[in-house]
Amino acid sequence: SNYPLLMADKNRNKFLLGKGGQKEIAKLLKKSSNPKQTIQDFQKSHSLHSMFAKAFQTIPKHNAKKGDKKVESLDTDSVLTFLYHLGVSQQEVHKRISDALKQNLEDEIRAIKGTEPLVTLLKSCWLPATTVPELRPVLWAVLRKLGSNTPIKVLECLGERDDDGITLKHKEVWHPLPPLLKRLVWEVDWDRCMLNQDPDDPKIYLELVNTTLFAQRLSPLIDQYVCQPILRESTNKPFVASQIDRRFLTTQRRSLTSLKASKNVGKNDAKQKEFEDGMLKTSNTIIEFRKLLSGGDSSPTYRPKLLYAALSILMGHHGNSPVFLGGAKHLYSTLVADILLSGPLPKAYLPVLSLARTLDESVKVGVVTDSQIVQIQSSLRKIYPPESGNESGKAGKMTSSSIRSISVHASEVRSLLKKTITAAIAAMREADPQSLFLNPVTDKIAPGYSRLIQKPMCMKQMEYTDYNTILDWDRDVQLMFRNCITYNTGNEGQWFRGEAKRQNKVFKDDIYTQAKKIFEEESAKILPAREVQKKRKASGTGAIEPLEPTKPKKRKKDDETLPSMQALASMLLSDPFVIRILLDRLLKSLRIDNIKSSTLPVGHSVIPSLLQLLQLAQFSKQLCAIRGKGYMVPDVGFEQNDEDPVGFQLLRQFTPLLIKLFLEAELDKRTSIPKDLLAAARSLPTRKNMISLETWKNTRHLHILKCLVQGAMVHVCQPGNSYEESLTQTFPKFAHALSQFAPNMWEERPFFHSLIQAITRHKNKLRRGTRGVIISTWLGWLKNSSKKKDKKGSMFSSAHECFLNLIAEWAALGNLLLPRDTLIKVTTETVEAVNASEKSKTRKFKEVWKKETFVSIKELYQHLLKNLTNEQMKEWKDHVGIEDDDDTKDEIP
């Protein structure tokens, strides 16, 4: 009512704003002879003061004279009232004012120099910001500015949890924090939870580790990796028929390289699509690991404390895993290898990284060569330092003097190689004026680089790498240039591709040629080529020599952010994919080399070293259980050692018996073939077994020997390695030998998977008698229970489940192979066998039939019962004592 001009709707068109003002100034400029003056007058007449004066019938401030009373003052009420009538709400006004104030405050915070003012501001705004949402941006701005200088107490407050121990107390403040702050909180929380906590029990340690924020963040990623069905399936086959099979399974092993391999198969293949989906998930898991450990895209290098925490978590899991041949249960070791191979590591990890790379190359080709064994042992010698003084001489007295001489000269040659490569890299830097290949490439610099390039390489990484040969360095250089060409495609990457090709030509023509020439000339002075050849000839393979055994040692922990390198090395060796190729090479050497040359394993050039590597892998569970606080190198077994008898028992006592088993299997095969020794065998008395079962007693602690017998058994069951009829005699011999290694065979899932794969390759060629022997042997495994006090039997065991899978495979081949009467008999005997192994009534077949924990085995029975008529199905259920239900009438997926 006091401002009639403002309140009158008909007068609102006098306040020309926006497009109205643009039209008016356009008209005025068309008529004006002095545009500059016109614009100045328009600005004066349409200024905020002038419009306020017109609205409130006052005098504009720039036109006011001394003594005027009605001068426009722009007080708060009048401004808000004016903006309201222009259609601007008070909420929007407040929002714009608060945004402007917040932006100005953040700008001032970013301009502050030094940490003391920021800490003072942080103290004053912490409590209001944690309770008032509008003030949290101020807190985030202060924390972003402080970065790594954030006080530890603040980081501890950010990591506080509610009474449940899981939910963050300040989760609203936590989520928008930058990656660096979150990682700092994880590190402080890890230190707080693990401070002075070092329990001896691995289960207690794992429970303690899982209380940390970092473990809670990693747990879903770890579970996603180790529960990947394709990886689990491939790791549960430790014994395969050929190198091609090992290579195929390896394509499912490396999450970063398998994506490339999966593109070669048609997209319409359902199994291939499942494979690609699984590998994509695994690849994304590794990429997420890299981001969490490195602090985001801006910093590709792993943070030492987070890397230590992640590896400690995986060690805790592995320390609670089964002994040795654990199959999918040892995927934690595979994940450790993937982490070490997927990103730049601190310098202290170089020996372990070198070991991981060598093992990875062996896994990819499906076989471990002599040269790779040398590289593995070279890396292990850096990780497991030999004992000094008299103990070293005593432990290594079986090593020839020529080998020790070569080792001394080899260290000088490696030093020369290091100097040569360092000088050559300096020349490469001069040929790269833009420093394109000097530093690691990050996703921030090159988006999507880590997804496309599986093995990044740069000059700085070469400088920190200890190469065994100059050819190894040349391969890394070629990989570096190849990565550049692979990533930079299209017209945009033409210059980068050209630069890579130019520098590669300079490298090949000048740098590498000169470096190789200098190295060869200088190394010839250190150790002439003739002397090297002579010594290698005198020592067999020359470079392959087992590690010197040591007594148990305590680890010297100089750096709190470094895990036990010995524990990491043992985990890499216990990787199921590595165990597969080591066992295969060892079995092949025993089966072929020793038998053909009629020599003992102790005289072989490779067998002692392979047995020692497998012992180191076997110790991984114990090492990880104590977090590597102690370690030892096992004795190879050249001589009797009462303190460490396992090596001698493996090398001298029982591997020769395994060779005899191979000979038995070969003789069984030849005496079953009509055109070979069948006629001679029929004309002679019944042949007795070459090996008495008594000789296999007291071998339960020799887990490696048990795995070798299992692998040998799978080998003889492969088509072509034995005659179908000869398996009737050979299968029980290996089964009886295995019965001496363990009280039961219930949880040998990896062995069962490999055995089933070998048996089912015969398809319908297996004779009825052979199938009967396999069935009776397996039923014996299910029934066996040497420990009378065992509360649990084979009802829920892997042996039970895998046997039903084998029967289902045979049933799928047709009624002629497994008639219904035989199927009923076999399934009935299976139920009787597992019932006989159970001591508790609550674990009998009819009691567990409807339990959820029995579902996987129940579905296998239901699938088999589909081959029967309704009457036979009902009769079978009545016989085993279970109630009829509708589940068996539906198709089982």
mmCIF file of C-alpha atoms in Angstrom, residues 11-250:
data_model
loop_
_atom_site.group_PDB
_atom_site.id
_atom_site.type_symbol
_atom_site.label_atom_id
_atom_site.label_comp_id
_atom_site.label_asym_id
_atom_site.label_seq_id
_atom_site.Cartn_x
_atom_site.Cartn_y
_atom_site.Cartn_z
ATOM 1 C CA ASN A 11 2.936 -0.626 -14.225
ATOM 2 C CA ARG A 12 5.146 -3.767 -14.097
ATOM 3 C CA ASN A 13 6.032 -3.410 -17.772
ATOM 4 C CA LYS A 14 7.989 -0.303 -16.842
ATOM 5 C CA PHE A 15 10.647 -2.551 -15.293
ATOM 6 C CA LEU A 16 12.142 -3.889 -18.471
ATOM 7 C CA LEU A 17 14.430 -6.864 -17.786
ATOM 8 C CA GLY A 18 15.824 -9.687 -19.849
ATOM 9 C CA LYS A 19 14.417 -9.812 -23.391
ATOM 10 C CA GLY A 20 12.325 -6.685 -22.810
ATOM 11 C CA GLY A 21 15.445 -4.745 -21.940
ATOM 12 C CA GLN A 22 17.253 -6.150 -24.973
ATOM 13 C CA LYS A 23 14.470 -5.005 -27.296
ATOM 14 C CA GLU A 24 14.439 -1.552 -25.784
ATOM 15 C CA ILE A 25 18.213 -1.042 -26.070
ATOM 16 C CA ALA A 26 18.038 -2.316 -29.660
ATOM 17 C CA LYS A 27 15.415 0.329 -30.569
ATOM 18 C CA LEU A 28 17.393 3.079 -28.874
ATOM 19 C CA LEU A 29 20.604 2.125 -30.680
ATOM 20 C CA LYS A 30 18.856 2.232 -34.079
ATOM 21 C CA LYS A 31 17.767 5.814 -33.458
ATOM 22 C CA SER A 32 20.959 6.930 -31.717
ATOM 23 C CA SER A 33 23.735 8.873 -33.347
ATOM 24 C CA ASN A 34 26.053 8.296 -30.354
ATOM 25 C CA PRO A 35 25.809 4.584 -29.349
ATOM 26 C CA LYS A 36 28.346 4.913 -26.528
ATOM 27 C CA GLN A 37 26.374 7.653 -24.816
ATOM 28 C CA THR A 38 23.120 5.761 -25.432
ATOM 29 C CA ILE A 39 24.469 2.663 -23.689
ATOM 30 C CA GLN A 40 25.697 4.734 -20.731
ATOM 31 C CA ASP A 41 22.325 6.445 -20.358
ATOM 32 C CA PHE A 42 20.524 3.111 -20.620
ATOM 33 C CA GLN A 43 22.731 1.598 -17.923
ATOM 34 C CA LYS A 44 22.061 4.569 -15.662
ATOM 35 C CA SER A 45 18.280 4.524 -16.197
ATOM 36 C CA HIS A 46 18.041 0.760 -15.843
ATOM 37 C CA SER A 47 20.424 0.298 -12.957
ATOM 38 C CA LEU A 48 19.217 -1.400 -9.781
ATOM 39 C CA HIS A 49 19.146 1.990 -7.987
ATOM 40 C CA SER A 50 17.071 3.581 -10.755
ATOM 41 C CA MET A 51 14.595 0.710 -10.866
ATOM 42 C CA PHE A 52 14.274 0.733 -7.089
ATOM 43 C CA ALA A 53 13.703 4.490 -7.194
ATOM 44 C CA LYS A 54 11.009 4.087 -9.842
ATOM 45 C CA ALA A 55 9.321 1.313 -7.884
ATOM 46 C CA PHE A 56 9.433 2.980 -4.504
ATOM 47 C CA GLN A 57 9.085 6.558 -5.816
ATOM 48 C CA THR A 58 12.429 7.638 -4.441
ATOM 49 C CA ILE A 59 15.458 9.390 -5.865
ATOM 50 C CA PRO A 60 18.207 7.179 -7.373
ATOM 51 C CA LYS A 61 21.400 7.281 -5.375
ATOM 52 C CA HIS A 62 23.517 8.532 -8.307
ATOM 53 C CA ASN A 63 21.052 11.454 -8.895
ATOM 54 C CA ALA A 64 20.625 12.418 -5.248
ATOM 55 C CA LYS A 65 21.722 15.829 -4.064
ATOM 56 C CA LYS A 66 22.664 16.975 -0.668
ATOM 57 C CA GLY A 67 19.588 17.389 1.487
ATOM 58 C CA ASP A 68 17.330 15.021 -0.464
ATOM 59 C CA LYS A 69 15.258 12.883 1.870
ATOM 60 C CA LYS A 70 13.835 10.150 -0.374
ATOM 61 C CA VAL A 71 17.111 8.593 -1.536
ATOM 62 C CA GLU A 72 16.994 4.862 -2.385
ATOM 63 C CA SER A 73 18.943 2.975 0.357
ATOM 64 C CA LEU A 74 18.667 -0.677 -0.901
ATOM 65 C CA ASP A 75 17.834 -2.081 2.533
ATOM 66 C CA THR A 76 17.140 -5.826 2.925
ATOM 67 C CA ASP A 77 13.365 -5.656 3.108
ATOM 68 C CA SER A 78 13.022 -3.533 0.052
ATOM 69 C CA VAL A 79 15.375 -5.735 -1.968
ATOM 70 C CA LEU A 80 13.532 -8.937 -1.043
ATOM 71 C CA THR A 81 10.166 -7.301 -1.746
ATOM 72 C CA PHE A 82 11.350 -6.039 -5.104
ATOM 73 C CA LEU A 83 12.808 -9.430 -6.110
ATOM 74 C CA TYR A 84 9.602 -11.136 -5.023
ATOM 75 C CA HIS A 85 7.555 -8.996 -7.384
ATOM 76 C CA LEU A 86 10.042 -9.773 -10.131
ATOM 77 C CA GLY A 87 9.257 -13.498 -9.649
ATOM 78 C CA VAL A 88 12.359 -14.498 -7.599
ATOM 79 C CA SER A 89 11.508 -16.548 -4.473
ATOM 80 C CA GLN A 90 13.202 -15.981 -1.138
ATOM 81 C CA GLN A 91 14.378 -19.619 -1.145
ATOM 82 C CA GLU A 92 16.245 -19.072 -4.390
ATOM 83 C CA VAL A 93 17.701 -15.827 -3.067
ATOM 84 C CA HIS A 94 18.945 -17.579 0.058
ATOM 85 C CA LYS A 95 20.359 -20.455 -1.989
ATOM 86 C CA ARG A 96 22.279 -18.135 -4.269
ATOM 87 C CA ILE A 97 23.612 -16.157 -1.352
ATOM 88 C CA SER A 98 24.682 -19.335 0.498
ATOM 89 C CA ASP A 99 26.299 -20.765 -2.642
ATOM 90 C CA ALA A 100 28.193 -17.550 -3.181
ATOM 91 C CA LEU A 101 29.320 -17.471 0.440
ATOM 92 C CA LYS A 102 30.339 -21.155 0.302
ATOM 93 C CA GLN A 103 32.272 -20.619 -2.925
ATOM 94 C CA ASN A 104 34.038 -17.589 -1.517
ATOM 95 C CA LEU A 105 34.850 -19.492 1.671
ATOM 96 C CA GLU A 106 36.242 -22.445 -0.275
ATOM 97 C CA ASP A 107 38.333 -20.088 -2.391
ATOM 98 C CA GLU A 108 39.717 -18.481 0.750
ATOM 99 C CA ILE A 109 40.462 -21.947 2.232
ATOM 100 C CA ARG A 110 42.338 -22.964 -0.904
ATOM 101 C CA ALA A 111 44.340 -19.754 -0.739
ATOM 102 C CA ILE A 112 45.476 -20.387 2.852
ATOM 103 C CA LYS A 113 49.164 -21.184 3.170
ATOM 104 C CA GLY A 114 50.435 -23.493 5.886
ATOM 105 C CA THR A 115 48.611 -26.121 7.913
ATOM 106 C CA GLU A 116 48.220 -24.343 11.260
ATOM 107 C CA PRO A 117 45.361 -22.015 10.182
ATOM 108 C CA LEU A 118 43.612 -24.956 8.520
ATOM 109 C CA VAL A 119 43.888 -27.100 11.651
ATOM 110 C CA THR A 120 42.478 -24.222 13.723
ATOM 111 C CA LEU A 121 39.569 -23.869 11.282
ATOM 112 C CA LEU A 122 39.067 -27.625 11.330
ATOM 113 C CA LYS A 123 38.759 -27.643 15.124
ATOM 114 C CA SER A 124 36.127 -24.915 15.048
ATOM 115 C CA CYS A 125 34.001 -26.381 12.241
ATOM 116 C CA TRP A 126 34.237 -30.125 13.060
ATOM 117 C CA LEU A 127 31.320 -30.336 15.503
ATOM 118 C CA PRO A 128 28.916 -28.064 13.544
ATOM 119 C CA ALA A 129 29.800 -29.725 10.247
ATOM 120 C CA THR A 130 29.127 -33.244 11.541
ATOM 121 C CA THR A 131 25.661 -32.209 12.728
ATOM 122 C CA VAL A 132 24.591 -29.510 10.201
ATOM 123 C CA PRO A 133 24.543 -30.769 6.582
ATOM 124 C CA GLU A 134 24.880 -27.233 5.112
ATOM 125 C CA LEU A 135 28.266 -26.777 6.797
ATOM 126 C CA ARG A 136 29.814 -30.050 5.588
ATOM 127 C CA PRO A 137 31.183 -28.551 2.334
ATOM 128 C CA VAL A 138 33.370 -26.310 4.502
ATOM 129 C CA LEU A 139 34.726 -29.385 6.313
ATOM 130 C CA TRP A 140 35.369 -31.195 3.025
ATOM 131 C CA ALA A 141 37.180 -28.139 1.649
ATOM 132 C CA VAL A 142 39.448 -28.001 4.698
ATOM 133 C CA LEU A 143 40.172 -31.750 4.516
ATOM 134 C CA ARG A 144 40.921 -31.566 0.791
ATOM 135 C CA LYS A 145 43.321 -28.711 1.407
ATOM 136 C CA LEU A 146 45.038 -30.525 4.274
ATOM 137 C CA GLY A 147 45.349 -33.785 2.323
ATOM 138 C CA SER A 148 48.112 -35.949 3.756
ATOM 139 C CA ASN A 149 48.668 -33.332 6.531
ATOM 140 C CA THR A 150 45.308 -34.118 8.119
ATOM 141 C CA PRO A 151 45.796 -34.772 11.857
ATOM 142 C CA ILE A 152 45.670 -38.408 12.890
ATOM 143 C CA LYS A 153 42.968 -37.697 15.468
ATOM 144 C CA VAL A 154 40.698 -36.355 12.722
ATOM 145 C CA LEU A 155 41.347 -39.452 10.601
ATOM 146 C CA GLU A 156 40.525 -41.624 13.608
ATOM 147 C CA CYS A 157 37.269 -39.708 14.115
ATOM 148 C CA LEU A 158 36.357 -40.211 10.459
ATOM 149 C CA GLY A 159 36.875 -43.958 10.918
ATOM 150 C CA GLU A 160 34.770 -44.244 14.101
ATOM 151 C CA ARG A 161 32.027 -46.861 13.974
ATOM 152 C CA ASP A 162 28.755 -47.440 15.780
ATOM 153 C CA ASP A 163 28.256 -50.123 18.397
ATOM 154 C CA ASP A 164 27.823 -52.805 15.717
ATOM 155 C CA GLY A 165 31.453 -52.298 14.685
ATOM 156 C CA ILE A 166 30.555 -51.982 10.990
ATOM 157 C CA THR A 167 28.475 -48.855 10.345
ATOM 158 C CA LEU A 168 30.463 -45.622 10.209
ATOM 159 C CA LYS A 169 29.406 -43.053 12.773
ATOM 160 C CA HIS A 170 29.947 -40.173 10.323
ATOM 161 C CA LYS A 171 28.972 -41.910 7.085
ATOM 162 C CA GLU A 172 27.429 -38.710 5.649
ATOM 163 C CA VAL A 173 30.808 -37.035 6.003
ATOM 164 C CA TRP A 174 32.705 -40.114 4.753
ATOM 165 C CA HIS A 175 31.161 -40.773 1.325
ATOM 166 C CA PRO A 176 32.074 -37.480 -0.456
ATOM 167 C CA LEU A 177 35.663 -37.578 0.838
ATOM 168 C CA PRO A 178 38.357 -37.611 -1.874
ATOM 169 C CA PRO A 179 40.200 -40.938 -2.484
ATOM 170 C CA LEU A 180 43.364 -39.790 -0.713
ATOM 171 C CA LEU A 181 41.507 -39.013 2.533
ATOM 172 C CA LYS A 182 39.744 -42.385 2.500
ATOM 173 C CA ARG A 183 43.029 -44.191 2.067
ATOM 174 C CA LEU A 184 44.575 -42.216 4.914
ATOM 175 C CA VAL A 185 41.645 -43.212 7.135
ATOM 176 C CA TRP A 186 42.084 -46.877 6.118
ATOM 177 C CA GLU A 187 45.766 -46.737 7.010
ATOM 178 C CA VAL A 188 45.172 -45.112 10.408
ATOM 179 C CA ASP A 189 42.335 -47.530 11.161
ATOM 180 C CA TRP A 190 44.580 -50.482 10.237
ATOM 181 C CA ASP A 191 47.284 -49.243 12.599
ATOM 182 C CA ARG A 192 44.764 -48.697 15.373
ATOM 183 C CA CYS A 193 43.155 -52.155 15.046
ATOM 184 C CA MET A 194 46.395 -54.076 14.540
ATOM 185 C CA LEU A 195 48.518 -52.199 17.101
ATOM 186 C CA ASN A 196 50.250 -54.716 19.374
ATOM 187 C CA GLN A 197 47.902 -57.406 18.054
ATOM 188 C CA ASP A 198 49.729 -60.473 16.760
ATOM 189 C CA PRO A 199 47.817 -63.607 17.783
ATOM 190 C CA ASP A 200 49.364 -66.988 17.035
ATOM 191 C CA ASP A 201 46.044 -68.551 16.050
ATOM 192 C CA PRO A 202 45.446 -67.824 12.314
ATOM 193 C CA LYS A 203 41.668 -67.874 12.791
ATOM 194 C CA ILE A 204 41.848 -65.214 15.508
ATOM 195 C CA TYR A 205 44.196 -63.150 13.326
ATOM 196 C CA LEU A 206 41.779 -63.336 10.392
ATOM 197 C CA GLU A 207 38.865 -62.297 12.624
ATOM 198 C CA LEU A 208 40.944 -59.355 13.858
ATOM 199 C CA VAL A 209 41.894 -58.323 10.327
ATOM 200 C CA ASN A 210 38.269 -58.420 9.206
ATOM 201 C CA THR A 211 37.369 -55.764 11.779
ATOM 202 C CA THR A 212 39.376 -53.121 9.877
ATOM 203 C CA LEU A 213 37.702 -50.707 7.485
ATOM 204 C CA PHE A 214 40.076 -51.667 4.683
ATOM 205 C CA ALA A 215 39.266 -55.379 5.049
ATOM 206 C CA GLN A 216 35.549 -54.593 4.979
ATOM 207 C CA ARG A 217 36.098 -52.662 1.742
ATOM 208 C CA LEU A 218 38.222 -55.439 0.179
ATOM 209 C CA SER A 219 36.118 -58.416 1.309
ATOM 210 C CA PRO A 220 33.480 -58.117 -1.462
ATOM 211 C CA LEU A 221 36.235 -57.883 -4.087
ATOM 212 C CA ILE A 222 38.097 -60.887 -2.663
ATOM 213 C CA ASP A 223 34.897 -62.947 -2.508
ATOM 214 C CA GLN A 224 34.016 -61.952 -6.062
ATOM 215 C CA TYR A 225 37.421 -63.167 -7.264
ATOM 216 C CA VAL A 226 37.729 -66.449 -5.366
ATOM 217 C CA CYS A 227 34.070 -67.373 -6.013
ATOM 218 C CA GLN A 228 34.349 -66.887 -9.786
ATOM 219 C CA PRO A 229 32.976 -70.204 -11.183
ATOM 220 C CA ILE A 230 35.344 -70.382 -14.172
ATOM 221 C CA LEU A 231 38.439 -69.838 -12.033
ATOM 222 C CA ARG A 232 37.216 -72.365 -9.484
ATOM 223 C CA GLU A 233 36.561 -74.936 -12.178
ATOM 224 C CA SER A 234 40.002 -74.529 -13.750
ATOM 225 C CA THR A 235 41.852 -74.667 -10.409
ATOM 226 C CA ASN A 236 40.042 -77.860 -9.402
ATOM 227 C CA LYS A 237 41.822 -79.751 -12.202
ATOM 228 C CA PRO A 238 45.441 -80.101 -11.053
ATOM 229 C CA PHE A 239 46.130 -83.025 -13.394
ATOM 230 C CA VAL A 240 45.283 -82.715 -17.083
ATOM 231 C CA ALA A 241 46.106 -84.789 -20.142
ATOM 232 C CA SER A 242 48.383 -82.511 -22.148
ATOM 233 C CA GLN A 243 50.150 -79.186 -22.425
ATOM 234 C CA ILE A 244 47.297 -77.947 -24.645
ATOM 235 C CA ASP A 245 44.827 -78.582 -21.810
ATOM 236 C CA ARG A 246 47.053 -76.671 -19.397
ATOM 237 C CA ARG A 247 47.266 -73.752 -21.822
ATOM 238 C CA PHE A 248 43.486 -73.739 -22.218
ATOM 239 C CA LEU A 249 42.989 -73.625 -18.458
ATOM 240 C CA THR A 250 45.586 -70.872 -18.264
#
